[in-house]
Short mmCIF file of C-alpha atoms in Angstrom, two decimals:
data_model
loop_
_atom_site.label_atom_id
_atom_site.label_comp_id
_atom_site.label_asym_id
_atom_site.label_seq_id
_atom_site.Cartn_x
_atom_site.Cartn_y
_atom_site.Cartn_z
CA MET M 187 4.16 22.56 9.94
CA ALA M 188 7.58 21.21 10.79
CA GLU M 189 10.38 21.50 8.27
CA ALA M 190 10.25 19.15 5.34
CA ARG M 191 13.11 17.16 4.13
CA ILE M 192 13.55 14.61 1.18
CA LEU M 193 13.19 11.03 2.49
CA ASN M 194 12.27 7.71 0.80
CA VAL M 195 9.45 5.79 2.10
CA ALA M 196 11.82 3.32 3.99
CA GLU M 197 13.46 6.24 5.73
CA ALA M 198 10.08 7.73 6.54
CA LEU M 199 8.87 4.43 8.15
CA ARG M 200 12.07 4.23 10.33
CA GLU M 201 11.73 7.84 11.31
CA ALA M 202 7.89 7.48 12.18
CA THR M 203 8.80 4.51 14.42
CA ASP M 204 11.51 6.31 16.25
CA VAL M 205 9.25 9.40 16.72
CA ALA M 206 6.37 7.29 18.04
CA MET M 207 8.63 5.24 20.31
CA GLU M 208 10.20 8.30 21.85
CA HIS M 209 6.71 9.76 22.28
CA ASP M 210 5.03 6.83 23.91
CA PRO M 211 6.97 4.28 25.95
CA ARG M 212 4.08 1.71 25.55
CA ILE M 213 5.06 1.06 22.02
CA PHE M 214 7.52 -1.77 21.19
CA VAL M 215 8.52 -3.58 18.06
CA MET M 216 8.58 -7.49 17.33
CA GLY M 217 9.51 -9.38 14.29
CA GLU M 218 11.95 -11.52 12.47
CA GLY M 219 14.94 -9.47 11.52
CA VAL M 220 14.03 -6.20 13.32
CA SER M 221 17.39 -5.91 15.00
CA ASP M 222 19.67 -7.59 12.22
CA PRO M 223 22.03 -5.54 10.12
CA LYS M 224 19.46 -5.08 7.27
CA ALA M 225 16.85 -3.99 9.61
CA ILE M 226 13.78 -4.79 7.55
CA PHE M 227 15.13 -3.01 4.58
CA GLY M 228 16.39 -0.17 6.81
CA THR M 229 12.88 0.58 8.21
CA THR M 230 14.06 -0.48 11.97
CA ALA M 231 17.70 0.63 11.62
CA GLY M 232 19.19 1.77 14.99
CA LEU M 233 16.08 1.34 17.02
CA ALA M 234 17.38 -1.68 18.95
CA GLU M 235 20.48 0.29 19.87
CA ARG M 236 18.45 3.16 20.94
CA TYR M 237 15.66 1.51 22.75
CA GLY M 238 17.29 -1.84 23.79
CA ALA M 239 16.01 -5.52 23.70
CA ALA M 240 12.97 -4.85 25.80
CA ARG M 241 11.47 -2.69 23.13
CA VAL M 242 12.87 -3.97 19.99
CA MET M 243 12.39 -7.73 20.07
CA GLU M 244 13.81 -10.32 17.71
CA MET M 245 11.25 -13.14 17.19
CA PRO M 246 11.65 -16.75 16.26
CA ILE M 247 9.83 -18.11 13.17
CA ALA M 248 6.63 -18.62 15.14
CA GLU M 249 4.35 -15.93 13.57
CA ASN M 250 1.02 -17.23 15.16
CA GLY M 251 2.58 -17.41 18.67
CA PHE M 252 4.32 -13.99 18.87
CA THR M 253 1.09 -12.38 17.23
CA GLY M 254 -0.85 -13.86 20.17
CA VAL M 255 1.72 -12.40 22.59
CA ALA M 256 1.35 -9.01 20.89
CA ILE M 257 -2.39 -9.02 21.10
CA GLY M 258 -2.39 -9.95 24.69
CA ALA M 259 0.17 -7.14 25.45
CA ALA M 260 -2.09 -4.76 23.44
CA ILE M 261 -5.17 -5.69 25.54
CA MET M 262 -3.23 -5.16 28.65
CA GLY M 263 -2.32 -1.59 27.73
CA ARG M 264 0.92 -1.82 25.46
CA ARG M 265 1.13 -0.83 21.83
CA PRO M 266 2.85 -3.51 19.85
CA LEU M 267 4.33 -3.09 16.31
CA ILE M 268 4.82 -6.26 14.38
CA VAL M 269 7.02 -6.23 11.20
CA HIS M 270 6.84 -8.86 8.64
CA GLN M 271 9.40 -8.80 5.78
CA ARG M 272 6.69 -10.24 3.49
CA VAL M 273 2.88 -10.34 3.61
CA ASP M 274 3.27 -14.07 2.99
CA PHE M 275 5.01 -14.59 6.34
CA ALA M 276 1.93 -13.07 8.03
CA LEU M 277 -0.28 -15.74 6.71
CA LEU M 278 0.67 -18.10 9.57
CA SER M 279 -0.91 -15.51 12.05
CA LEU M 280 -4.34 -15.11 10.42
CA GLU M 281 -6.24 -16.81 13.12
CA GLN M 282 -4.88 -14.51 15.69
CA LEU M 283 -5.48 -11.41 13.59
CA PHE M 284 -8.92 -12.31 12.30
CA ASN M 285 -10.40 -14.11 15.33
CA ASN M 286 -8.73 -12.17 18.28
CA ALA M 287 -7.24 -8.82 17.14
CA ALA M 288 -10.16 -7.99 15.00
CA LYS M 289 -13.01 -9.12 17.32
CA THR M 290 -11.83 -8.39 20.87
CA CYS M 291 -13.48 -4.96 21.02
CA TYR M 292 -16.74 -6.33 19.72
CA VAL M 293 -16.98 -9.46 21.90
CA THR M 294 -16.14 -7.41 25.03
CA GLY M 295 -18.70 -4.78 24.29
CA GLY M 296 -15.89 -2.27 23.96
CA HIS M 297 -14.28 -2.91 27.30
CA HIS M 298 -11.08 -4.05 25.61
CA THR M 299 -9.35 -2.73 22.56
CA VAL M 300 -6.44 -4.21 20.61
CA PRO M 301 -4.10 -1.13 19.67
CA LEU M 302 -1.75 -3.47 17.56
CA VAL M 303 -0.09 -2.37 14.23
CA VAL M 304 1.20 -5.00 11.72
CA ARG M 305 3.41 -3.91 8.96
CA MET M 306 3.82 -6.34 6.02
CA ILE M 307 5.73 -6.08 2.86
CA VAL M 308 4.73 -7.08 -0.75
CA GLY M 309 7.74 -8.48 -2.40
CA ARG M 310 8.58 -7.96 -6.19
CA GLY M 311 11.64 -8.64 -8.20
CA TRP M 312 14.91 -10.76 -7.99
CA GLY M 313 13.08 -14.10 -8.41
CA GLN M 314 10.58 -13.53 -5.49
CA GLY M 315 8.31 -16.11 -7.15
CA PRO M 316 4.96 -17.42 -6.24
CA ALA M 317 5.26 -17.39 -2.25
CA HIS M 318 7.09 -14.12 -1.73
CA SER M 319 5.35 -11.60 -3.71
CA GLN M 320 1.66 -11.87 -2.92
CA SER M 321 -0.27 -8.63 -2.56
CA LEU M 322 -3.18 -9.99 -0.36
CA GLU M 323 -4.82 -6.78 0.74
CA PRO M 324 -8.41 -8.00 -0.12
CA LEU M 325 -7.93 -10.83 2.51
CA PHE M 326 -7.50 -8.27 5.38
CA ALA M 327 -9.71 -5.47 3.97
CA MET M 328 -12.78 -7.75 4.14
CA ILE M 329 -12.50 -8.35 7.96
CA PRO M 330 -14.64 -5.88 10.12
CA GLY M 331 -12.59 -4.62 13.05
CA LEU M 332 -9.37 -4.25 11.19
CA LYS M 333 -8.09 -1.02 9.64
CA VAL M 334 -6.03 -1.45 6.47
CA VAL M 335 -3.82 0.94 4.80
CA MET M 336 -1.52 1.00 1.80
CA PRO M 337 0.85 4.07 1.86
CA THR M 338 2.75 5.19 -1.32
CA THR M 339 4.32 8.42 -0.62
CA ALA M 340 7.13 9.07 2.03
CA ARG M 341 4.90 11.79 3.75
CA GLU M 342 1.91 9.57 3.78
CA ALA M 343 3.97 6.49 5.16
CA LYS M 344 5.33 8.38 8.07
CA GLY M 345 2.08 10.04 8.96
CA GLN M 346 -0.05 6.85 8.51
CA LEU M 347 2.31 4.87 10.58
CA ILE M 348 2.26 7.27 13.43
CA ALA M 349 -1.53 7.56 13.30
CA ALA M 350 -1.74 3.75 13.46
CA LEU M 351 0.45 3.49 16.42
CA GLU M 352 -1.98 5.99 18.24
CA ASP M 353 -5.05 4.22 17.16
CA PRO M 354 -6.98 2.18 19.56
CA ASN M 355 -7.88 -0.41 16.82
CA PRO M 356 -5.70 -3.02 15.03
CA VAL M 357 -4.21 -1.56 11.83
CA ILE M 358 -2.65 -3.58 9.01
CA MET M 359 -0.20 -1.48 6.99
CA ILE M 360 0.70 -3.30 3.71
CA GLU M 361 3.85 -1.80 1.86
CA HIS M 362 4.81 -2.65 -1.55
CA ARG M 363 8.67 -3.22 -1.54
CA TRP M 364 9.22 -1.00 -4.58
CA VAL M 365 7.54 2.05 -2.86
CA HIS M 366 10.43 2.03 -0.29
CA TYR M 367 12.42 3.71 -2.96
CA ALA M 368 9.96 6.53 -3.67
CA THR M 369 11.26 9.91 -2.44
CA GLY M 370 9.39 12.96 -1.24
CA HIS M 371 9.07 15.85 1.11
CA VAL M 372 8.51 14.70 4.70
CA PRO M 373 7.94 16.98 7.62
CA ALA M 374 10.31 16.59 10.45
CA GLY M 375 8.84 15.50 14.00
CA ARG M 376 5.65 14.10 14.82
CA TYR M 377 2.51 14.45 12.64
CA THR M 378 -0.32 12.26 11.45
CA VAL M 379 -2.14 11.43 8.33
CA PRO M 380 -5.78 10.41 8.91
CA LEU M 381 -6.68 6.79 8.36
CA ASP M 382 -9.96 7.79 6.83
CA GLY M 383 -10.10 7.22 3.00
CA PRO M 384 -8.85 7.81 -0.39
CA ARG M 385 -7.34 11.10 -1.62
CA ARG M 386 -6.83 12.90 -4.99
CA VAL M 387 -3.29 13.30 -6.06
CA ARG M 388 -3.90 14.71 -9.50
CA GLU M 389 -6.95 16.72 -10.79
CA GLY M 390 -8.59 15.91 -14.07
CA GLY M 391 -11.89 15.77 -15.96
CA ASP M 392 -11.88 13.08 -18.53
CA VAL M 393 -11.20 9.71 -16.72
CA THR M 394 -10.98 8.70 -13.01
CA ILE M 395 -8.09 6.57 -12.33
CA VAL M 396 -7.81 4.86 -8.88
CA ALA M 397 -4.79 2.70 -7.68
CA THR M 398 -3.32 1.07 -4.74
CA SER M 399 0.32 1.39 -3.59
CA TYR M 400 3.07 0.98 -6.23
CA MET M 401 0.37 1.11 -8.90
CA LEU M 402 -0.30 4.75 -8.02
CA LEU M 403 3.11 5.52 -9.30
CA GLU M 404 2.52 3.85 -12.47
CA ALA M 405 -0.84 5.58 -12.79
CA LEU M 406 0.77 9.07 -12.29
CA ARG M 407 3.41 8.27 -14.95
CA ALA M 408 0.53 7.20 -17.24
CA ALA M 409 -1.25 10.51 -16.42
CA GLU M 410 1.58 12.52 -17.40
CA THR M 411 1.68 10.91 -20.79
CA LEU M 412 -2.21 11.02 -21.24
CA GLU M 413 -2.07 14.72 -20.60
CA LYS M 414 0.37 15.17 -23.73
CA ALA M 415 -2.40 13.44 -25.83
CA GLY M 416 -5.22 15.69 -24.29
CA ILE M 417 -6.69 13.41 -21.79
CA SER M 418 -7.01 14.79 -18.26
CA ALA M 419 -6.92 12.02 -15.60
CA ASP M 420 -8.26 12.53 -12.16
CA VAL M 421 -5.95 10.28 -10.09
CA ILE M 422 -6.91 8.98 -6.68
CA ASP M 423 -4.83 7.25 -4.14
CA MET M 424 -6.63 4.20 -2.51
CA ALA M 425 -4.35 4.79 0.57
CA VAL M 426 -6.88 3.55 3.10
CA LEU M 427 -8.94 0.39 2.16
CA ARG M 428 -10.73 -0.12 5.54
CA PRO M 429 -12.53 2.02 6.69
CA PHE M 430 -14.02 1.97 3.19
CA ALA M 431 -14.85 5.55 2.15
CA PRO M 432 -15.66 5.62 -1.41
CA GLU M 433 -17.12 9.15 -1.63
CA PRO M 434 -14.05 10.77 -3.31
CA ILE M 435 -14.21 8.12 -5.86
CA VAL M 436 -17.81 8.32 -6.53
CA ASP M 437 -17.72 12.13 -6.74
CA SER M 438 -15.00 11.92 -9.20
CA VAL M 439 -16.85 9.43 -11.35
CA ARG M 440 -19.88 11.76 -11.35
CA ARG M 441 -17.56 14.39 -13.08
CA THR M 442 -15.68 12.22 -15.40
CA GLY M 443 -18.16 9.42 -16.34
CA ARG M 444 -15.29 7.02 -16.60
CA LEU M 445 -13.55 4.74 -14.00
CA LEU M 446 -10.28 2.79 -14.36
CA PHE M 447 -9.07 0.99 -11.22
CA ILE M 448 -5.45 -0.59 -11.08
CA ASP M 449 -5.14 -3.28 -8.43
CA THR M 450 -1.63 -4.25 -6.79
CA GLY M 451 -2.89 -7.58 -6.47
CA PHE M 452 -5.15 -10.07 -8.41
CA ARG M 453 -7.79 -8.55 -10.63
CA GLN M 454 -10.58 -10.93 -9.71
CA PHE M 455 -12.05 -10.47 -6.33
CA GLY M 456 -9.66 -7.57 -5.83
CA ILE M 457 -10.11 -4.12 -4.27
CA GLY M 458 -11.17 -2.87 -7.68
CA ALA M 459 -14.10 -5.15 -7.69
CA GLU M 460 -15.55 -3.59 -4.54
CA VAL M 461 -15.02 -0.08 -5.76
CA VAL M 462 -16.54 -0.80 -9.23
CA ALA M 463 -19.53 -2.34 -7.54
CA THR M 464 -19.93 0.78 -5.24
CA VAL M 465 -19.60 3.11 -8.12
CA VAL M 466 -22.20 1.12 -10.14
CA GLU M 467 -24.66 1.22 -7.10
CA GLN M 468 -24.01 5.02 -6.39
CA ALA M 469 -23.20 6.72 -9.73
CA PHE M 470 -24.59 4.32 -12.45
CA GLY M 471 -26.37 7.13 -14.22
CA SER M 472 -23.11 9.06 -14.47
CA LEU M 473 -21.14 6.42 -16.35
CA VAL M 474 -20.76 6.87 -19.97
CA THR M 475 -18.93 3.48 -20.52
CA PRO M 476 -18.43 0.38 -18.34
CA PRO M 477 -15.70 0.57 -15.77
CA VAL M 478 -12.43 -1.16 -16.34
CA ARG M 479 -10.11 -2.91 -13.98
CA LEU M 480 -6.46 -3.89 -14.24
CA GLY M 481 -4.57 -6.33 -12.08
CA LEU M 482 -2.58 -9.47 -11.83
CA PRO M 483 -3.51 -12.41 -14.14
CA GLU M 484 -5.05 -15.60 -12.77
CA HIS M 485 -1.90 -17.47 -11.91
CA PRO M 486 0.98 -17.33 -9.31
CA THR M 487 3.80 -14.92 -9.77
CA PRO M 488 6.61 -16.38 -11.92
CA SER M 489 10.01 -16.33 -10.71
CA SER M 490 11.61 -15.86 -14.16
CA ARG M 491 12.18 -12.19 -15.16
CA ALA M 492 11.39 -13.25 -18.77
CA LEU M 493 7.90 -14.46 -17.70
CA LEU M 494 7.50 -11.21 -15.55
CA THR M 495 7.48 -8.94 -18.49
CA ASP M 496 3.76 -9.01 -19.11
CA PHE M 497 2.60 -10.09 -15.55
CA TYR M 498 2.23 -6.63 -13.78
CA PRO M 499 0.23 -3.63 -14.95
CA THR M 500 2.43 -0.83 -16.28
CA ALA M 501 2.18 2.84 -17.14
CA LEU M 502 1.74 1.60 -20.67
CA SER M 503 -1.17 -0.79 -20.02
CA ILE M 504 -2.90 1.98 -17.98
CA ILE M 505 -2.35 4.49 -21.01
CA ASP M 506 -4.03 1.89 -23.24
CA ALA M 507 -7.00 1.23 -20.95
CA ALA M 508 -7.73 4.85 -20.36
CA ALA M 509 -7.28 5.60 -24.09
CA ALA M 510 -9.90 3.09 -24.82
CA LEU M 511 -12.18 4.38 -22.06
CA THR M 512 -12.10 7.88 -23.46
CA GLY M 513 -12.43 6.77 -27.12
CA ILE M 514 -9.48 8.86 -28.25
CA GLU M 515 -8.16 8.38 -31.60
CA PRO M 516 -5.03 6.07 -31.59
CA ALA M 517 -3.02 8.38 -33.56
CA ARG M 518 -3.32 11.18 -30.76
CA ILE M 519 -1.62 8.90 -28.18
CA ALA M 520 0.82 7.02 -30.37
CA ALA M 521 3.73 9.45 -30.21
CA PRO M 522 3.59 10.21 -26.45
CA ARG M 523 3.09 6.61 -25.67
CA ALA M 524 6.07 5.63 -27.95
CA ALA M 525 8.39 8.06 -26.20
CA LEU M 526 7.39 6.60 -22.80
CA ALA M 527 7.85 3.02 -24.09
CA ALA M 528 11.45 4.02 -25.34
CA GLU M 529 12.21 5.48 -21.93
CA LEU M 530 11.07 2.31 -20.11
CA ALA M 531 12.89 0.06 -22.41
CA LYS M 532 16.11 1.44 -21.09
CA LEU M 533 15.38 0.06 -17.62
CA PRO M 534 16.37 -3.24 -16.35
CA VAL M 535 13.63 -5.76 -16.13
CA ASP M 536 11.98 -6.04 -12.87
CA VAL M 537 14.41 -4.07 -10.84
CA PRO M 538 12.84 -1.20 -8.67
CA HIS M 539 15.74 1.19 -8.45
CA PRO M 540 19.33 1.76 -9.65
CA THR M 541 20.51 1.22 -6.02
CA PHE M 542 18.75 -2.13 -5.63
CA ARG M 543 21.22 -5.11 -5.28
CA GLY M 544 18.82 -7.83 -3.99
CA PRO M 545 18.06 -10.31 -3.07
CA PHE M 546 14.93 -8.94 -1.51
#
């Protein structure tokens, strides 16, 4: 495999786009801000200078219109990449995505495909508030004809984006803004990560913890603390939502007997609801206790940092839920939990990374 370097997710996404565009001249980028100095949080930096305005196109605030243009171009053999700075901005293009991109292959009997990729980013922090911080992955994952992925690691983000740009089907890539800061080893050059289902990122035998996107990072932090109390967590990255491939999760629950799902979005009607339903259908006899889901509460995202303190699931709430599932004595988890709580208390409220300066 090619040499690996340390990159963050934003750098990995930028590199993936560059590698793919160099390899395939049919690929072009569209979006609001793709060529401005901030370059969609750095993920499109330098692409306009390298490939020109014909392949890196700045778009007006007309999401439905330019999504239609991209779908038409895809049908005619091009490979568009649309980038939205927020999931919320993509809502104006749902009719195009759901009725045209997702259905063209089916309604034409396979004669036409739509090799379109749409990146969209979940906001959090700095007063993003109700309309700039929605994690709406269930909305896209319920539509047959779309593929939906949520990368968390830098290696995964680069490989998934290259795979998406080579896929004949429309792919929705949902990125949490805070995972852009996550660093990891990333191979140089061109490689792909299959868009085929969840993957285990930590092995354990006491409880299965499944998470999407940024919540995976919280889950891994929680798993480290749980280990200190003697609880071994099997942590699964729900990196691919559609196609839905629950087998790794079901197999894990058959071993652990316990399931904890952490949604990036709302708990009710979330991805976790589908996963829990599937586990109950396929592995009910293996469950020793009812599954538990964590997610956002049933109200819009507050803008105030004071109100955000208890809005998002955290490593601490994951620890508490996992401890309750396993029935561990509170005294066994108290000391490692308190140590983590003290560490987290030193961090600023609702700021993703020390280098973050806002506003987005």
